[in-house]
Coordinates of C-alpha atoms in Angstrom, one line a residue:
M1 CA 3.4 -16.7 -3.8
T2 CA 4.1 -20.4 -3.4
R3 CA 4.0 -23.2 -5.9
V4 CA 1.3 -25.0 -3.9
S5 CA -1.1 -22.1 -3.7
S6 CA -0.6 -20.7 -7.2
Y7 CA -3.5 -20.8 -9.6
L8 CA -2.5 -18.8 -12.6
N9 CA -4.2 -18.5 -15.9
W10 CA -2.2 -16.8 -18.7
T11 CA -4.1 -15.5 -21.7
T12 CA -1.0 -15.1 -23.8
N13 CA 1.3 -18.1 -23.9
P14 CA 4.2 -18.8 -26.2
P15 CA 3.2 -21.1 -29.1
G16 CA 3.5 -24.7 -28.1
Y17 CA 4.7 -23.9 -24.6
V18 CA 1.7 -25.4 -22.8
E19 CA 2.0 -28.6 -24.9
K20 CA 5.7 -28.9 -24.0
A21 CA 5.0 -28.3 -20.3
L22 CA 2.2 -30.9 -20.4
R23 CA 4.6 -33.5 -21.9
Y24 CA 7.2 -32.9 -19.2
V25 CA 4.5 -33.1 -16.5
K26 CA 3.1 -36.3 -17.9
S27 CA 6.5 -37.9 -18.2
S28 CA 7.2 -37.0 -14.6
M29 CA 3.9 -38.6 -13.6
G30 CA 4.8 -41.8 -15.4
Q31 CA 2.4 -41.5 -18.3
G32 CA 3.4 -42.2 -21.9
R33 CA 7.0 -43.0 -21.2
D34 CA 7.5 -44.2 -24.7
D35 CA 5.3 -42.0 -26.7
E36 CA 4.9 -38.7 -24.7
V37 CA 8.5 -38.0 -23.7
P38 CA 9.8 -35.1 -25.9
E39 CA 11.9 -36.2 -28.8
G40 CA 15.6 -35.3 -28.7
P41 CA 18.3 -35.4 -26.2
A42 CA 16.1 -34.4 -23.3
G43 CA 14.1 -37.6 -23.5
A44 CA 17.0 -39.7 -24.4
D45 CA 19.1 -38.6 -21.5
S46 CA 16.5 -39.2 -18.8
D47 CA 17.4 -42.1 -16.6
S48 CA 13.8 -43.0 -15.8
G49 CA 10.3 -41.9 -16.8
D50 CA 9.5 -41.5 -13.1
S51 CA 12.2 -38.9 -12.6
L52 CA 11.2 -35.3 -11.9
F53 CA 14.5 -34.1 -13.4
I54 CA 16.2 -34.4 -16.7
T55 CA 19.8 -35.6 -16.4
Q56 CA 22.6 -34.7 -18.7
K57 CA 25.3 -36.9 -20.1
P58 CA 28.9 -35.7 -19.4
V59 CA 30.2 -33.5 -22.2
P60 CA 33.4 -34.8 -23.8
E61 CA 36.4 -33.0 -22.4
A62 CA 37.4 -31.9 -25.9
L63 CA 34.1 -29.9 -26.2
R64 CA 34.5 -28.0 -22.9
T65 CA 35.5 -24.6 -24.1
G66 CA 35.5 -23.0 -20.6
V67 CA 33.2 -20.2 -21.9
R68 CA 29.8 -20.2 -20.2
T69 CA 26.8 -18.4 -21.5
R70 CA 25.4 -15.9 -19.0
Y71 CA 22.1 -14.2 -19.1
S72 CA 22.2 -10.5 -19.5
Q73 CA 20.6 -8.9 -16.5
W74 CA 18.6 -6.4 -18.7
A75 CA 18.3 -8.5 -21.8
K76 CA 15.3 -7.6 -24.1
P77 CA 12.4 -10.0 -23.2
L78 CA 10.9 -12.2 -25.8
S79 CA 7.4 -11.6 -27.0
P80 CA 5.4 -14.6 -28.3
R81 CA 6.2 -13.6 -31.8
D82 CA 9.9 -13.4 -31.1
L83 CA 9.7 -16.8 -29.3
H84 CA 8.1 -18.4 -32.4
E85 CA 10.8 -16.9 -34.7
S86 CA 13.5 -18.1 -32.3
E87 CA 12.1 -21.6 -32.3
E88 CA 12.0 -21.7 -36.1
S89 CA 15.6 -20.5 -36.2
E90 CA 16.5 -23.1 -33.7
E91 CA 14.8 -25.8 -35.7
N92 CA 16.6 -24.7 -38.9
K93 CA 19.9 -24.7 -37.0
E94 CA 19.2 -28.1 -35.6
S95 CA 18.4 -29.5 -39.1
S96 CA 21.6 -28.0 -40.5
D97 CA 23.6 -29.4 -37.6
S98 CA 22.1 -32.8 -38.2
D99 CA 23.0 -32.6 -41.9
D100 CA 26.5 -31.6 -41.0
G101 CA 26.6 -34.5 -38.5
E102 CA 25.6 -37.0 -41.2
S103 CA 28.3 -35.7 -43.6
Q104 CA 31.0 -35.5 -40.9
S105 CA 31.2 -38.9 -39.1
G106 CA 32.9 -39.2 -35.8
K107 CA 31.9 -35.6 -34.8
V108 CA 30.0 -35.5 -31.5
Q109 CA 26.6 -33.7 -31.8
R110 CA 26.0 -31.0 -29.3
R111 CA 22.8 -31.1 -27.3
K112 CA 20.2 -28.5 -28.1
K113 CA 20.0 -25.9 -25.4
N114 CA 16.6 -25.3 -23.9
V115 CA 16.0 -21.6 -23.3
L116 CA 13.1 -20.5 -21.2
P117 CA 11.1 -17.7 -22.8
K118 CA 11.3 -14.3 -21.0
F119 CA 8.2 -12.5 -20.1
S120 CA 7.7 -8.8 -19.9
F121 CA 4.9 -6.8 -18.2
P122 CA 3.8 -3.5 -19.8
F123 CA 2.9 -1.9 -16.4
L124 CA 6.5 -2.2 -15.4
K125 CA 7.8 0.0 -18.2
E126 CA 8.4 2.9 -15.9
K127 CA 11.1 0.9 -14.2
K128 CA 12.3 -2.3 -15.9
P129 CA 9.6 -4.1 -17.9
E130 CA 11.5 -7.4 -18.1
L131 CA 12.2 -9.9 -15.3
L132 CA 15.6 -11.0 -14.1
P133 CA 16.6 -14.5 -15.2
V134 CA 16.1 -15.8 -11.7
H135 CA 12.6 -14.3 -11.5
N136 CA 11.7 -15.5 -14.9
K137 CA 12.8 -19.1 -14.0
R138 CA 10.8 -18.9 -10.8
L139 CA 7.7 -17.7 -12.7
H140 CA 7.9 -20.8 -14.9
S141 CA 8.2 -23.0 -11.8
Y142 CA 5.1 -21.3 -10.3
L143 CA 3.2 -22.0 -13.6
V144 CA 4.0 -25.7 -13.6
G145 CA 3.5 -26.0 -9.9
G146 CA 0.1 -24.4 -10.1
F147 CA -1.0 -26.6 -12.9
V148 CA 0.1 -29.7 -11.1
E149 CA -1.7 -28.6 -8.0
C150 CA -4.9 -28.1 -10.0
V151 CA -4.5 -31.6 -11.5
R152 CA -4.0 -33.0 -8.0
L153 CA -7.1 -31.4 -6.7
L154 CA -9.2 -32.6 -9.6
R155 CA -7.9 -36.1 -9.2
N156 CA -8.6 -36.1 -5.4
G157 CA -12.1 -34.7 -6.2
C158 CA -12.8 -37.5 -8.5
Q159 CA -11.6 -40.1 -6.0
T160 CA -13.6 -38.7 -3.1
K161 CA -16.6 -37.8 -5.2
K162 CA -16.3 -34.3 -3.9
D163 CA -17.2 -31.3 -6.0
V164 CA -14.1 -29.3 -6.5
E165 CA -16.1 -26.1 -7.2
S166 CA -17.4 -26.2 -3.6
S167 CA -13.9 -25.8 -2.3
L168 CA -13.2 -22.7 -4.2
P169 CA -13.1 -19.4 -2.2
T170 CA -16.3 -17.4 -1.9
V171 CA -14.8 -14.2 -0.5
D172 CA -12.2 -12.1 -2.2
M173 CA -9.3 -10.2 -0.6
D174 CA -11.5 -7.1 0.1
G175 CA -14.1 -9.3 1.9
E176 CA -16.7 -9.0 -0.9
H177 CA -18.8 -12.0 -1.9
I178 CA -17.8 -13.9 -5.1
S179 CA -20.7 -15.3 -7.0
P180 CA -19.9 -18.6 -8.7
L181 CA -20.4 -18.6 -12.4
S182 CA -22.5 -21.3 -14.0
E183 CA -22.5 -22.3 -17.7
D184 CA -25.4 -20.0 -18.3
D185 CA -23.7 -17.1 -16.7
G186 CA -21.0 -17.3 -19.4
E187 CA -23.4 -15.8 -21.9
K188 CA -24.1 -12.8 -19.6
V189 CA -20.6 -11.6 -19.2
D190 CA -21.7 -8.0 -19.6
E191 CA -23.9 -8.2 -16.5
A192 CA -21.2 -9.8 -14.3
D193 CA -19.8 -7.9 -11.4
I194 CA -16.4 -6.8 -12.7
K195 CA -14.0 -4.6 -10.7
V196 CA -11.7 -2.4 -12.8
V197 CA -8.3 -2.0 -11.2
E198 CA -5.4 0.2 -12.4
R199 CA -2.5 -1.7 -13.8
K200 CA -0.1 -0.2 -11.3
L201 CA -2.0 -1.9 -8.5
F202 CA -0.9 -5.4 -9.7
V203 CA 2.7 -4.9 -8.6
V204 CA 3.9 -2.7 -5.7
P205 CA 7.6 -2.1 -6.1
S206 CA 9.5 -2.8 -2.9
K207 CA 11.3 0.5 -3.2
S208 CA 8.0 2.4 -3.2
R209 CA 7.0 0.6 0.0
R210 CA 10.2 1.5 1.7
K211 CA 9.9 5.0 0.6
K212 CA 6.4 5.2 1.9
K213 CA 7.4 3.7 5.2
S214 CA 10.1 6.2 5.6
S215 CA 7.7 9.0 4.8
A216 CA 5.3 7.8 7.4
A217 CA 8.0 7.7 10.0
E218 CA 9.0 11.2 9.1
D219 CA 5.4 12.3 9.5
V220 CA 5.2 10.7 12.9
R221 CA 8.4 12.5 14.0
Q222 CA 7.1 15.7 12.6
E223 CA 3.8 15.3 14.4
K224 CA 5.5 14.6 17.7
A225 CA 7.9 17.5 17.1
N226 CA 4.9 19.8 16.6
E227 CA 3.4 18.6 19.9
S228 CA 6.6 19.2 21.8
F229 CA 7.1 22.4 23.7
E230 CA 9.7 24.6 22.1
T231 CA 11.6 27.4 23.7
D232 CA 9.7 30.1 21.9
V233 CA 6.5 28.9 23.5
R234 CA 7.3 31.1 26.5
A235 CA 6.6 34.1 24.3
E236 CA 3.2 32.8 23.2
H237 CA 1.3 31.4 26.1
S238 CA -1.8 30.8 24.1
L239 CA 0.1 28.4 21.8
A240 CA 1.6 26.6 24.8
S241 CA -1.8 26.2 26.4
V242 CA -3.1 24.5 23.3
I243 CA -0.2 22.1 23.2
C244 CA -0.6 21.4 27.0
K245 CA -4.2 20.4 26.5
M246 CA -3.3 17.7 23.9
E247 CA -3.9 14.2 25.2
D248 CA -0.9 12.0 25.7
K249 CA -0.4 9.5 23.0
Q250 CA -1.3 6.0 24.0
D251 CA 2.2 4.6 23.3
N252 CA 1.6 2.0 25.9
D253 CA -1.0 0.4 23.7
A254 CA 1.9 -1.0 21.6
Q255 CA 4.3 -1.9 24.4
T256 CA 6.4 -5.0 23.7
R257 CA 6.3 -8.2 25.6
V258 CA 9.3 -10.4 25.5
E259 CA 8.7 -14.2 25.2
L260 CA 10.8 -17.2 24.4
N261 CA 10.7 -19.0 21.1
D262 CA 11.3 -22.7 20.5
N263 CA 15.1 -22.1 20.7
G264 CA 14.9 -20.3 24.1
V265 CA 15.6 -16.9 22.6
R266 CA 13.7 -13.9 23.7
K267 CA 11.2 -12.6 21.1
K268 CA 8.9 -9.6 21.2
R269 CA 5.2 -9.3 20.7
K270 CA 2.7 -6.6 21.1
L271 CA 1.1 -6.0 24.5
S272 CA -2.0 -4.0 25.0
A273 CA -1.7 -1.5 27.8
A274 CA -5.2 -2.5 29.0
Q275 CA -3.8 -6.0 29.9
D276 CA -1.5 -4.9 32.7
S277 CA -1.7 -1.2 33.1
V278 CA -3.3 0.2 36.3
E279 CA -4.7 3.7 36.4
I280 CA -4.4 5.4 39.7
N281 CA -5.8 8.8 40.7
P282 CA -3.5 10.4 43.3
E283 CA -6.3 12.8 44.3
Q284 CA -7.5 10.3 46.9
G285 CA -6.1 11.1 50.3
F286 CA -3.9 13.8 48.9
E287 CA -1.9 15.7 51.5
E288 CA 1.4 17.3 50.9
P289 CA 2.5 19.2 54.0
N290 CA 5.1 22.0 53.8
T291 CA 4.9 22.3 50.0
G292 CA 2.6 25.3 49.6
V293 CA -0.1 23.3 47.9
K294 CA -3.6 24.8 47.9
R295 CA -6.7 23.3 46.3
K296 CA -9.4 25.1 44.5
K297 CA -12.4 24.1 42.5
K298 CA -12.8 25.5 39.0
E299 CA -16.1 25.0 37.1
T300 CA -15.7 24.6 33.4
G301 CA -18.9 22.6 32.6
N302 CA -17.5 19.8 34.8
E303 CA -15.7 20.4 38.1
T304 CA -12.0 19.9 37.8
N305 CA -9.4 19.9 40.5
I306 CA -6.7 22.5 40.1
V307 CA -3.7 22.5 42.4
S308 CA -2.3 26.0 43.2
L309 CA 1.4 26.0 44.0
E310 CA 3.9 28.6 45.0
E311 CA 6.4 29.6 42.4
A312 CA 9.6 27.5 42.1
R313 CA 12.1 30.3 42.7
R314 CA 15.0 28.3 44.1
V315 CA 16.4 25.4 42.1
A316 CA 19.6 23.3 42.8
I317 CA 21.4 20.9 40.5
F318 CA 23.4 18.2 42.3
G319 CA 26.3 16.4 40.7
G320 CA 28.8 14.1 42.2
T321 CA 26.6 12.5 44.8
H322 CA 28.4 9.5 43.6
G323 CA 31.9 10.5 42.7
N324 CA 32.4 8.1 39.7
E325 CA 29.3 9.1 37.8
M326 CA 30.9 11.5 35.4
S327 CA 28.1 13.1 33.5
G328 CA 26.6 14.9 36.4
V329 CA 30.1 15.8 37.8
T330 CA 31.2 17.3 34.4
L331 CA 28.0 19.2 33.8
V332 CA 27.9 20.8 37.3
N333 CA 31.6 21.8 37.1
L334 CA 30.8 23.3 33.7
W335 CA 27.9 25.3 35.0
V336 CA 29.8 26.4 38.1
K337 CA 32.2 28.2 35.8
N338 CA 29.5 29.6 33.5
G339 CA 25.9 29.2 34.5
A340 CA 24.3 31.2 31.7
E341 CA 22.9 28.0 30.2
I342 CA 20.9 27.1 33.3
Q343 CA 19.6 30.5 34.2
R344 CA 15.9 31.3 33.7
K345 CA 13.9 34.4 34.3
G346 CA 12.8 34.7 37.9
V347 CA 14.6 31.4 38.9
E348 CA 17.7 31.1 41.0
T349 CA 19.6 28.0 39.8
K350 CA 22.5 26.8 41.8
P351 CA 24.9 24.0 40.5
F352 CA 26.5 22.1 43.4
I353 CA 29.0 19.3 43.8
T354 CA 27.7 17.2 46.7
N355 CA 30.6 14.8 47.4
P356 CA 33.8 16.5 46.5
K357 CA 36.2 14.0 48.1
A358 CA 34.5 11.1 46.3
V359 CA 34.9 13.1 43.0
E360 CA 38.6 13.6 43.7
K361 CA 39.0 9.9 44.2
C362 CA 36.7 9.0 41.3
A363 CA 34.9 6.7 43.8
R364 CA 31.3 6.1 44.5
Y365 CA 31.8 7.3 48.1
V366 CA 34.4 7.7 50.8
D367 CA 32.9 6.1 54.0
T368 CA 29.2 5.5 53.2
D369 CA 26.7 6.1 50.4
L370 CA 25.7 9.8 50.4
N371 CA 22.5 9.0 48.6
R372 CA 21.3 7.0 51.6
A373 CA 22.6 9.3 54.3
F374 CA 19.8 11.9 54.5
T375 CA 17.9 10.0 57.3
P376 CA 16.3 11.9 60.2
E377 CA 18.8 10.1 62.5
N378 CA 21.9 11.3 60.5
L379 CA 20.6 14.8 60.0
S380 CA 19.9 15.2 63.7
A381 CA 23.0 13.5 65.0
P382 CA 25.7 15.6 66.8
Q383 CA 28.1 17.3 64.3
G384 CA 31.8 16.4 64.5
D385 CA 34.6 14.6 62.9
S386 CA 33.6 11.4 64.6
Q387 CA 30.8 11.0 62.0
P388 CA 31.5 9.4 58.6
Y389 CA 32.4 11.9 55.9
E390 CA 29.1 11.4 54.0
V391 CA 27.1 12.0 57.2
Q392 CA 28.9 15.2 57.8
R393 CA 28.4 16.2 54.2
A394 CA 24.6 15.4 54.5
Q395 CA 24.3 17.7 57.5
E396 CA 26.1 20.5 55.6
I397 CA 23.9 20.1 52.5
N398 CA 20.7 20.0 54.6
G399 CA 21.8 23.3 56.2
I400 CA 22.3 24.9 52.8
F401 CA 19.3 23.6 50.8
G402 CA 17.0 22.6 53.6
P403 CA 16.1 22.0 56.3
K404 CA 14.4 18.9 55.0
G405 CA 10.6 19.0 55.1
S406 CA 10.4 22.7 56.0
P407 CA 8.9 25.6 54.1
D408 CA 12.4 27.1 53.8
A409 CA 13.8 24.2 51.8
Y410 CA 14.6 24.6 48.1
D411 CA 11.7 24.3 45.7
V412 CA 13.3 21.8 43.3
I413 CA 16.5 19.8 43.4
F414 CA 17.8 17.8 40.4
D415 CA 20.1 15.0 41.4
L416 CA 22.2 13.7 38.4
H417 CA 23.3 10.1 38.2
N418 CA 24.7 7.6 35.8
T419 CA 24.0 3.8 35.7
T420 CA 25.8 0.9 34.1
S421 CA 22.4 -0.6 33.3
N422 CA 20.7 -0.2 29.9
M423 CA 18.0 2.1 31.3
G424 CA 18.3 5.0 28.9
C425 CA 16.9 8.3 30.2
T426 CA 15.0 7.7 33.5
L427 CA 13.3 10.3 35.7
I428 CA 12.9 9.2 39.3
L429 CA 9.7 10.2 41.1
E430 CA 9.5 9.9 44.9
S431 CA 5.8 10.6 45.4
S432 CA 2.8 9.9 43.2
K433 CA 1.0 12.9 44.8
D434 CA 3.6 15.4 43.6
H435 CA 1.5 17.0 40.8
F436 CA 4.3 19.5 40.1
N437 CA 6.8 16.8 39.3
L438 CA 4.2 14.8 37.4
Q439 CA 3.4 17.8 35.1
M440 CA 7.2 18.5 34.7
M441 CA 7.9 14.9 33.7
N442 CA 5.0 14.9 31.2
Y443 CA 6.4 18.2 29.8
I444 CA 9.9 16.6 29.4
K445 CA 8.6 13.5 27.8
K446 CA 6.7 15.5 25.2
A447 CA 9.6 17.9 24.6
I448 CA 12.2 15.2 23.8
A449 CA 9.9 13.1 21.7
P450 CA 10.4 10.9 19.7
S451 CA 13.3 10.0 22.1
S452 CA 12.2 8.1 25.2
C453 CA 12.3 9.2 28.8
L454 CA 10.7 6.8 31.3
V455 CA 9.5 7.5 34.9
L456 CA 10.5 5.3 37.8
L457 CA 8.2 5.7 40.9
N458 CA 9.7 4.6 44.3
E459 CA 7.2 4.8 47.1
H460 CA 7.9 1.3 48.5
P461 CA 8.1 1.7 52.3
L462 CA 11.0 -0.8 52.6
L463 CA 12.9 0.1 49.4
K464 CA 12.6 3.9 49.5
Y465 CA 15.8 5.5 50.7
S466 CA 16.8 8.9 52.0
T467 CA 18.3 10.6 48.9
S468 CA 20.2 13.8 48.8
R469 CA 17.5 15.4 46.7
S470 CA 14.8 14.5 49.3
I471 CA 15.4 17.7 51.2
A472 CA 13.6 19.7 48.5
K473 CA 9.9 20.2 48.1
H474 CA 10.0 18.7 44.7
P475 CA 12.9 16.2 44.4
V476 CA 13.8 14.9 40.9
G477 CA 16.3 12.2 40.3
L478 CA 17.8 11.6 36.8
E479 CA 19.5 8.4 35.8
V480 CA 21.1 8.1 32.3
G481 CA 22.9 5.1 31.0
P482 CA 24.4 2.8 30.2
Q483 CA 27.8 4.4 31.1
P484 CA 30.7 2.7 32.9
Q485 CA 31.8 4.1 36.2
G486 CA 34.5 6.7 35.8
V487 CA 33.8 7.1 32.1
L488 CA 32.3 10.0 30.2
R489 CA 30.2 9.2 27.1
S490 CA 29.2 12.1 24.8
N491 CA 25.7 10.7 24.0
I492 CA 24.9 10.2 27.7
F493 CA 26.3 13.6 28.5
E494 CA 24.2 15.4 25.9
A495 CA 21.0 13.5 26.8
M496 CA 21.3 14.6 30.4
R497 CA 22.0 18.1 29.3
V498 CA 18.9 18.3 27.1
I499 CA 16.6 16.9 29.8
L500 CA 17.8 19.6 32.3
K501 CA 17.2 22.3 29.7
H502 CA 13.5 21.3 29.2
A503 CA 13.0 20.9 33.0
L504 CA 14.2 24.4 33.6
D505 CA 12.0 25.7 30.7
F506 CA 9.0 24.1 32.4
I507 CA 9.8 25.9 35.7
E508 CA 10.1 29.2 33.9
L509 CA 6.7 28.7 32.1
F510 CA 5.0 27.8 35.4
N511 CA 6.5 30.8 37.2
E512 CA 5.2 33.1 34.4
G513 CA 1.7 32.0 35.1
L514 CA 1.1 29.3 32.5
E515 CA -1.6 26.8 33.7
F516 CA -0.9 23.2 32.9
P517 CA -4.1 21.1 32.3
S518 CA -4.6 17.6 33.8
C519 CA -2.7 14.9 32.1
T520 CA -1.8 11.2 32.4
V521 CA 1.7 10.0 33.0
E522 CA 2.9 6.5 32.6
V523 CA 5.2 5.4 35.5
F524 CA 6.9 2.2 36.6
R525 CA 6.3 1.5 40.3
V526 CA 9.0 -0.3 42.2
L527 CA 7.8 -3.6 43.6
E528 CA 10.7 -5.6 45.0
R529 CA 14.4 -6.1 45.0
I530 CA 15.8 -9.3 43.5
D531 CA 19.2 -10.6 44.7
Y532 CA 21.6 -12.9 43.0
P533 CA 21.5 -16.6 43.9
R534 CA 24.0 -17.3 46.7
D535 CA 25.4 -20.3 48.5
A536 CA 25.3 -20.9 52.3
N537 CA 28.4 -18.6 52.7
G538 CA 26.8 -15.8 50.8
N539 CA 28.8 -16.1 47.7
I540 CA 27.1 -15.4 44.3
I541 CA 26.6 -18.7 42.4
A542 CA 24.8 -17.3 39.3
M543 CA 24.8 -14.3 37.0
V544 CA 22.1 -12.5 35.0
H545 CA 20.8 -14.7 32.2
P546 CA 21.8 -13.6 28.7
N547 CA 18.1 -13.3 27.7
L548 CA 17.6 -10.8 30.6
Q549 CA 20.9 -8.8 30.3
D550 CA 20.4 -5.3 28.9
C551 CA 16.6 -5.8 28.8
D552 CA 15.6 -3.0 31.2
W553 CA 12.0 -2.1 31.0
E554 CA 11.0 -5.1 28.9
P555 CA 8.4 -7.5 30.3
L556 CA 9.6 -10.4 32.4
N557 CA 7.0 -13.2 32.5
P558 CA 6.7 -16.2 34.8
G559 CA 9.0 -18.9 33.5
D560 CA 11.3 -16.6 31.6
P561 CA 15.1 -17.1 32.2
M562 CA 16.4 -14.9 35.0
F563 CA 19.8 -16.2 36.1
Q564 CA 22.3 -18.6 34.7
T565 CA 24.5 -20.6 37.1
F566 CA 28.3 -20.9 36.5
D567 CA 27.7 -24.5 35.2
G568 CA 25.2 -23.4 32.7
K569 CA 21.9 -24.1 34.4
T570 CA 19.0 -21.7 34.0
I571 CA 17.0 -20.3 36.9
R572 CA 13.6 -19.0 35.8
F573 CA 11.4 -16.2 37.1
Q574 CA 8.8 -17.6 39.5
G575 CA 6.6 -14.5 40.0
S576 CA 2.8 -14.5 39.9
G577 CA 2.6 -12.1 36.9
T578 CA 4.4 -9.9 34.4
V579 CA 6.9 -7.4 35.8
Y580 CA 9.3 -4.9 34.3
P581 CA 12.8 -5.2 35.6
T582 CA 15.3 -2.3 35.7
F583 CA 18.7 -1.5 37.2
I584 CA 19.6 -4.9 35.7
N585 CA 23.2 -6.0 36.7
E586 CA 24.0 -2.5 38.0
A587 CA 27.7 -2.5 39.0
A588 CA 27.1 -0.4 42.1
Y589 CA 24.4 -2.7 43.5
Y590 CA 26.5 -5.8 44.0
E591 CA 27.4 -4.6 47.4
K592 CA 23.7 -3.9 48.1
Q593 CA 22.8 -7.5 47.2
Q594 CA 20.6 -6.5 44.3
A595 CA 20.6 -7.9 40.8
F596 CA 17.7 -5.8 39.7
V597 CA 14.4 -4.4 40.9
T598 CA 11.0 -5.3 39.5
T599 CA 8.4 -2.7 38.6
R600 CA 4.7 -2.6 37.6
R601 CA 3.5 -0.2 34.9
E602 CA 0.9 2.2 35.9
S603 CA -0.8 5.4 34.7
L604 CA -1.0 8.3 37.1
V605 CA -3.5 11.2 36.6
A606 CA -1.9 14.6 37.4
S607 CA -4.2 17.4 38.3
S608 CA -4.0 20.8 36.6
I609 CA -1.5 23.1 38.2
R610 CA -1.0 26.8 38.3
K611 CA 0.9 29.2 40.5
V612 CA -0.9 30.9 43.4

């Protein structure tokens, strides 16, 4: 409510209150300066009839007692009758004071204190029926402001010869038409369209709103929890089948777009998924050699593609591919000592430290990046000590878990990584045609809801690299951050552990014969790599802009700040459309000349899968 837009009509006013308000309003408008100003000190102390305020003369120092009258927060409100009685008592007191003043000369008369009447509302009796002093004062201000605004509109209407009634609203808040009342309609009040509203609907306590919002949030969490796959689903395949057939929630309909306000600070607004989401069906041109994939047609009213796959009997969990990423190193060492947590029925799960020398040094690598060493050239190179340590290690790993691209390779390899970027939990997908991995990632996303787990798809021919997990039939990368290099954070550790649990649960359910229906998975496809601005000698001359820092997965629009030079200048994004950056300011990628990568949000359709 504002003073300008307030039009209030009070059926119960304190006696004489309206007349007093009118006198003050008229005096402030310059009317009746001599005869309309209220009698007493208020009018006498005013400096000018044009003033909107009533000034007060300094109180003699001898009368300053140091005791100030405070409103009681829960004082009993005055009814109109109480107000009338209080005014009478004040008048009697004033007359007695004046008599005393006449009898005692030289005694300074104290100014009569103006006390605003307090209003109470019966429908608030369940809580506190009376208003606080600050609210009571504000209510009086709204009354006077609304009255003055009405007078202004009437005056303008008279000057412009415009009918004020024509400017009144014709539609109420519910969108229903309001019929204007004429003078004749006043005699037919009983036939008027009157809506009866309960008293409690006039005021909605803020506490109730917060409680309702909290309750709604709990309902959403409960709903998502009911949709997630629990461990006991394995014992009831029928229940799991029903949950699998649920459509994915369209969370991307309410994705956030980050823009700049007038002060250059990023602000968020809603972005419809239909604006920049691309739906891709990986069925077109699908070929997956050496993965045991077989296609069948199943008729259920409409023909639906079902992908039949071999059971995933051999699973490996890699940790320490980068020796200073501690979550994967710690988890794998834990499971090497006691692997009961990662064992599933009919599944052989092997935890493995891939780069032990780098782990000992707590370094990313020794000679070269192991997660880029699984190229055909390195894997086929002559074995020997002349090769870099990570190349030798890649050949050993390929011999244990591969050979890469062959039917004898491991079915699934999970490669555990940490990032210094603010990426949260991210699953890395290497092929949009891997329906097994798409279904697994959809399962994980539902299982950990309402927590978030995004999917990064890297199929770019120039940016895709030969990872340690790429030797498996179904490679899965897992990045969890932010976490500094060489540091172990409990929340990152537990998040990685939970995702691995649900991934292994999915594999067990699949091996037991559960069919997973077709689903849609939102992914972020890698587009390009953005380097830091550099001078002619290759030295970095700018850093990630504060508005972009820690904003992984948030939209980056053309013109948004991207880098900030060391002298404070802003370099803006010059792309042709909205992108979603990630791996922003990753510490390990300075040597790779990468500030971040840009991605595009897409929706992939995963076919139904079942075991052969």
